[in-house]
């Protein structure tokens, strides 16, 4: 898994470099592609946390030098922080409901790529009130929000806290993030409305 993660991260980095060199139109879609890949690469780093040995695995390791297992551990790594991996989980995803789970942040970060690309496509179709700068600003806000959400979920898992039971600190962080994204989005739409010229609305943005 560690080898596969390294290969995927390198491939994603190559894709980011190629996209940065290519000219993609319209600008909002191009930015969505690039930011989506950046967030995806960042979330792939969470996979490296899943392949690190846990304290329980290290404590149960075979100390004999002739052990057939690497470090004396037949299994290395886990996606649950705190309880074992086979504990209670959410329906469908099986994300842990009794401990932290690295997979939550990994899932959100990786699939931010699809969300941002869809947003970029929708912004190219309208509304006409939004100019090119407004559309790219909205993509920046969404991309920053996805990256920040991935970070908060990684921090939550690191503290062994279930995704389904955030404490006050995590709740405040998530609320602050939601309010910031909503306020920034509202500011863009208000500016677009204030500067909208219906006479030139028919021109391509």
Short mmCIF file of C-alpha atoms in Angstrom, two decimals:
data_model
loop_
_atom_site.label_atom_id
_atom_site.label_comp_id
_atom_site.label_asym_id
_atom_site.label_seq_id
_atom_site.Cartn_x
_atom_site.Cartn_y
_atom_site.Cartn_z
CA UNK A 1 0.00 0.00 0.00
CA UNK A 2 2.85 2.36 0.78
CA UNK A 3 4.41 1.71 -2.65
CA UNK A 4 1.07 2.20 -4.39
CA UNK A 5 0.51 5.46 -2.51
CA UNK A 6 3.90 6.79 -3.58
CA UNK A 7 3.19 5.93 -7.22
CA UNK A 8 -0.24 7.61 -7.12
CA UNK A 9 1.14 10.75 -5.50
CA UNK A 10 3.91 11.02 -8.10
CA UNK A 11 1.41 10.52 -10.93
CA UNK A 12 -0.84 13.22 -9.48
CA UNK A 13 2.10 15.61 -9.14
CA UNK A 14 2.99 15.04 -12.79
CA UNK A 15 -0.62 15.79 -13.73
CA UNK A 16 -0.51 19.02 -11.71
CA UNK A 17 2.68 20.15 -13.45
CA UNK A 18 1.25 19.35 -16.89
CA UNK A 19 -1.97 21.23 -16.13
CA UNK A 20 -0.02 24.26 -14.93
CA UNK A 21 1.80 24.33 -18.29
CA UNK A 22 -1.33 23.90 -20.41
CA UNK A 23 -3.73 26.68 -21.31
CA UNK A 24 -7.24 25.58 -20.43
CA UNK A 25 -10.40 27.56 -21.14
CA UNK A 26 -12.51 28.90 -19.56
CA UNK A 27 -10.40 30.17 -16.63
CA UNK A 28 -12.85 28.99 -13.93
CA UNK A 29 -12.73 25.41 -15.20
CA UNK A 30 -8.94 25.51 -15.53
CA UNK A 31 -8.59 26.72 -11.96
CA UNK A 32 -11.04 24.08 -10.73
CA UNK A 33 -8.97 21.34 -12.36
CA UNK A 34 -5.73 22.60 -10.86
CA UNK A 35 -7.05 23.24 -7.37
CA UNK A 36 -8.87 19.90 -7.41
CA UNK A 37 -5.64 18.08 -8.13
CA UNK A 38 -3.78 20.04 -5.45
CA UNK A 39 -6.37 19.11 -2.82
CA UNK A 40 -6.32 15.50 -4.03
CA UNK A 41 -2.53 15.29 -3.71
CA UNK A 42 -2.75 16.78 -0.21
CA UNK A 43 -5.36 14.23 0.79
CA UNK A 44 -3.21 11.41 -0.57
CA UNK A 45 -0.68 12.30 2.12
CA UNK A 46 -3.23 11.05 4.64
CA UNK A 47 -2.76 7.58 3.15
CA UNK A 48 0.80 7.58 4.50
CA UNK A 49 -0.62 7.85 8.01
CA UNK A 50 -2.52 4.61 7.46
CA UNK A 51 0.63 2.59 6.78
CA UNK A 52 2.46 3.59 9.98
CA UNK A 53 2.66 1.03 12.78
CA UNK A 54 0.38 1.61 15.74
CA UNK A 55 1.50 1.46 19.41
CA UNK A 56 -0.46 -1.78 19.85
CA UNK A 57 1.28 -3.38 16.86
CA UNK A 58 4.68 -2.32 18.14
CA UNK A 59 3.92 -3.62 21.63
CA UNK A 60 2.89 -7.02 20.23
CA UNK A 61 5.85 -7.27 17.84
CA UNK A 62 7.99 -10.41 17.87
CA UNK A 63 11.39 -9.30 19.25
CA UNK A 64 13.28 -12.23 17.76
CA UNK A 65 15.79 -11.19 15.08
CA UNK A 66 14.75 -14.15 12.90
CA UNK A 67 11.09 -13.09 12.80
CA UNK A 68 9.61 -13.61 9.31
CA UNK A 69 7.78 -10.28 9.55
CA UNK A 70 9.09 -6.77 9.02
CA UNK A 71 9.85 -5.39 12.48
CA UNK A 72 8.31 -8.52 13.93
CA UNK A 73 4.83 -7.28 13.02
CA UNK A 74 2.63 -9.38 10.71
CA UNK A 75 0.43 -6.32 10.10
CA UNK A 76 1.60 -2.72 9.94
CA UNK A 77 -0.75 0.24 9.78
CA UNK A 78 -4.40 0.97 10.47
CA UNK A 79 -7.06 3.41 9.35
CA UNK A 80 -8.67 3.74 12.81
CA UNK A 81 -6.99 5.82 15.50
CA UNK A 82 -7.49 4.36 18.96
CA UNK A 83 -9.72 1.26 18.69
CA UNK A 84 -8.91 -1.60 16.29
CA UNK A 85 -9.99 -1.41 12.65
CA UNK A 86 -12.75 -3.99 13.00
CA UNK A 87 -14.83 -1.89 15.40
CA UNK A 88 -18.32 -0.42 14.82
CA UNK A 89 -18.65 1.78 11.74
CA UNK A 90 -21.06 3.90 9.74
CA UNK A 91 -23.37 2.27 7.19
CA UNK A 92 -21.97 1.92 3.64
CA UNK A 93 -18.62 3.70 4.27
CA UNK A 94 -17.81 1.81 7.51
CA UNK A 95 -16.04 4.89 8.88
CA UNK A 96 -15.33 4.24 12.56
CA UNK A 97 -17.93 5.48 15.04
CA UNK A 98 -15.80 4.73 18.11
CA UNK A 99 -12.44 6.28 17.16
CA UNK A 100 -10.72 8.54 14.68
CA UNK A 101 -10.61 7.40 11.05
CA UNK A 102 -8.04 8.60 8.52
CA UNK A 103 -10.30 7.51 5.67
CA UNK A 104 -12.76 10.35 6.26
CA UNK A 105 -10.25 13.10 5.40
CA UNK A 106 -8.82 10.98 2.59
CA UNK A 107 -12.29 10.48 1.10
CA UNK A 108 -13.24 14.16 1.30
CA UNK A 109 -9.94 15.35 -0.17
CA UNK A 110 -9.83 12.88 -3.05
CA UNK A 111 -13.43 13.51 -4.11
CA UNK A 112 -12.98 17.27 -3.89
CA UNK A 113 -11.58 16.91 -7.40
CA UNK A 114 -14.98 15.89 -8.76
CA UNK A 115 -16.78 18.57 -6.73
CA UNK A 116 -14.51 21.36 -7.94
CA UNK A 117 -14.66 20.27 -11.57
CA UNK A 118 -18.46 20.14 -11.40
CA UNK A 119 -18.47 23.62 -9.85
CA UNK A 120 -16.19 24.90 -12.61
CA UNK A 121 -18.50 23.48 -15.27
CA UNK A 122 -21.60 24.97 -13.65
CA UNK A 123 -19.97 28.38 -13.36
CA UNK A 124 -19.17 28.38 -17.07
CA UNK A 125 -22.91 28.02 -17.76
CA UNK A 126 -24.05 30.89 -15.56
CA UNK A 127 -25.49 32.85 -13.97
CA UNK A 128 -24.74 35.64 -16.41
CA UNK A 129 -24.40 38.12 -13.56
CA UNK A 130 -21.03 36.59 -12.68
CA UNK A 131 -18.00 37.87 -14.55
CA UNK A 132 -14.78 35.90 -15.13
CA UNK A 133 -13.18 37.23 -11.94
CA UNK A 134 -16.23 36.39 -9.87
CA UNK A 135 -16.24 32.82 -11.18
CA UNK A 136 -12.56 32.26 -10.48
CA UNK A 137 -13.02 33.81 -7.01
CA UNK A 138 -15.78 31.29 -6.26
CA UNK A 139 -13.53 28.44 -7.37
CA UNK A 140 -10.75 29.75 -5.11
CA UNK A 141 -13.18 29.87 -2.18
CA UNK A 142 -14.42 26.32 -2.85
CA UNK A 143 -10.90 24.98 -3.30
CA UNK A 144 -9.69 26.61 -0.10
CA UNK A 145 -12.73 25.32 1.72
CA UNK A 146 -12.13 21.75 0.53
CA UNK A 147 -8.47 21.90 1.55
CA UNK A 148 -9.33 23.36 4.96
CA UNK A 149 -12.06 20.76 5.53
CA UNK A 150 -9.60 17.98 4.70
CA UNK A 151 -7.19 19.47 7.25
CA UNK A 152 -9.82 19.73 9.99
CA UNK A 153 -10.94 16.13 9.42
CA UNK A 154 -7.33 14.92 9.52
CA UNK A 155 -6.82 16.79 12.80
CA UNK A 156 -10.02 15.29 14.19
CA UNK A 157 -8.93 11.76 13.30
CA UNK A 158 -5.46 12.35 14.76
CA UNK A 159 -7.10 13.02 18.14
CA UNK A 160 -8.91 9.67 17.97
CA UNK A 161 -12.29 11.38 17.64
CA UNK A 162 -15.09 9.75 15.63
CA UNK A 163 -16.35 11.68 12.63
CA UNK A 164 -19.88 11.23 13.94
CA UNK A 165 -19.13 12.74 17.37
CA UNK A 166 -17.14 15.97 17.04
CA UNK A 167 -16.28 17.71 20.31
CA UNK A 168 -16.71 21.42 20.96
CA UNK A 169 -13.30 22.32 19.51
CA UNK A 170 -13.90 20.43 16.29
CA UNK A 171 -17.42 21.81 16.07
CA UNK A 172 -16.11 25.37 16.39
CA UNK A 173 -13.51 24.73 13.70
CA UNK A 174 -16.11 23.30 11.30
CA UNK A 175 -18.56 26.11 12.06
CA UNK A 176 -15.89 28.78 11.53
CA UNK A 177 -14.96 27.19 8.21
CA UNK A 178 -18.59 27.03 7.06
CA UNK A 179 -19.24 30.66 8.06
CA UNK A 180 -16.05 31.85 6.33
CA UNK A 181 -16.90 30.07 3.08
CA UNK A 182 -20.50 31.31 3.17
CA UNK A 183 -19.44 34.90 3.91
CA UNK A 184 -16.83 34.93 1.15
CA UNK A 185 -19.31 33.44 -1.32
CA UNK A 186 -21.96 36.00 -0.38
CA UNK A 187 -19.42 38.82 -0.81
CA UNK A 188 -18.64 37.66 -4.35
CA UNK A 189 -22.31 37.52 -5.32
CA UNK A 190 -23.00 40.92 -3.77
CA UNK A 191 -20.11 42.45 -5.67
CA UNK A 192 -21.26 40.78 -8.89
CA UNK A 193 -24.77 42.13 -8.40
CA UNK A 194 -23.49 45.63 -7.68
CA UNK A 195 -21.29 45.72 -10.77
CA UNK A 196 -23.52 43.78 -13.18
CA UNK A 197 -24.23 45.50 -16.49
CA UNK A 198 -27.27 43.85 -18.12
CA UNK A 199 -26.46 45.55 -21.44
CA UNK A 200 -23.25 43.54 -21.81
CA UNK A 201 -24.59 40.40 -20.20
CA UNK A 202 -24.91 38.62 -23.50
CA UNK A 203 -21.17 38.72 -24.17
CA UNK A 204 -19.23 35.55 -23.34
CA UNK A 205 -17.67 35.70 -19.86
#
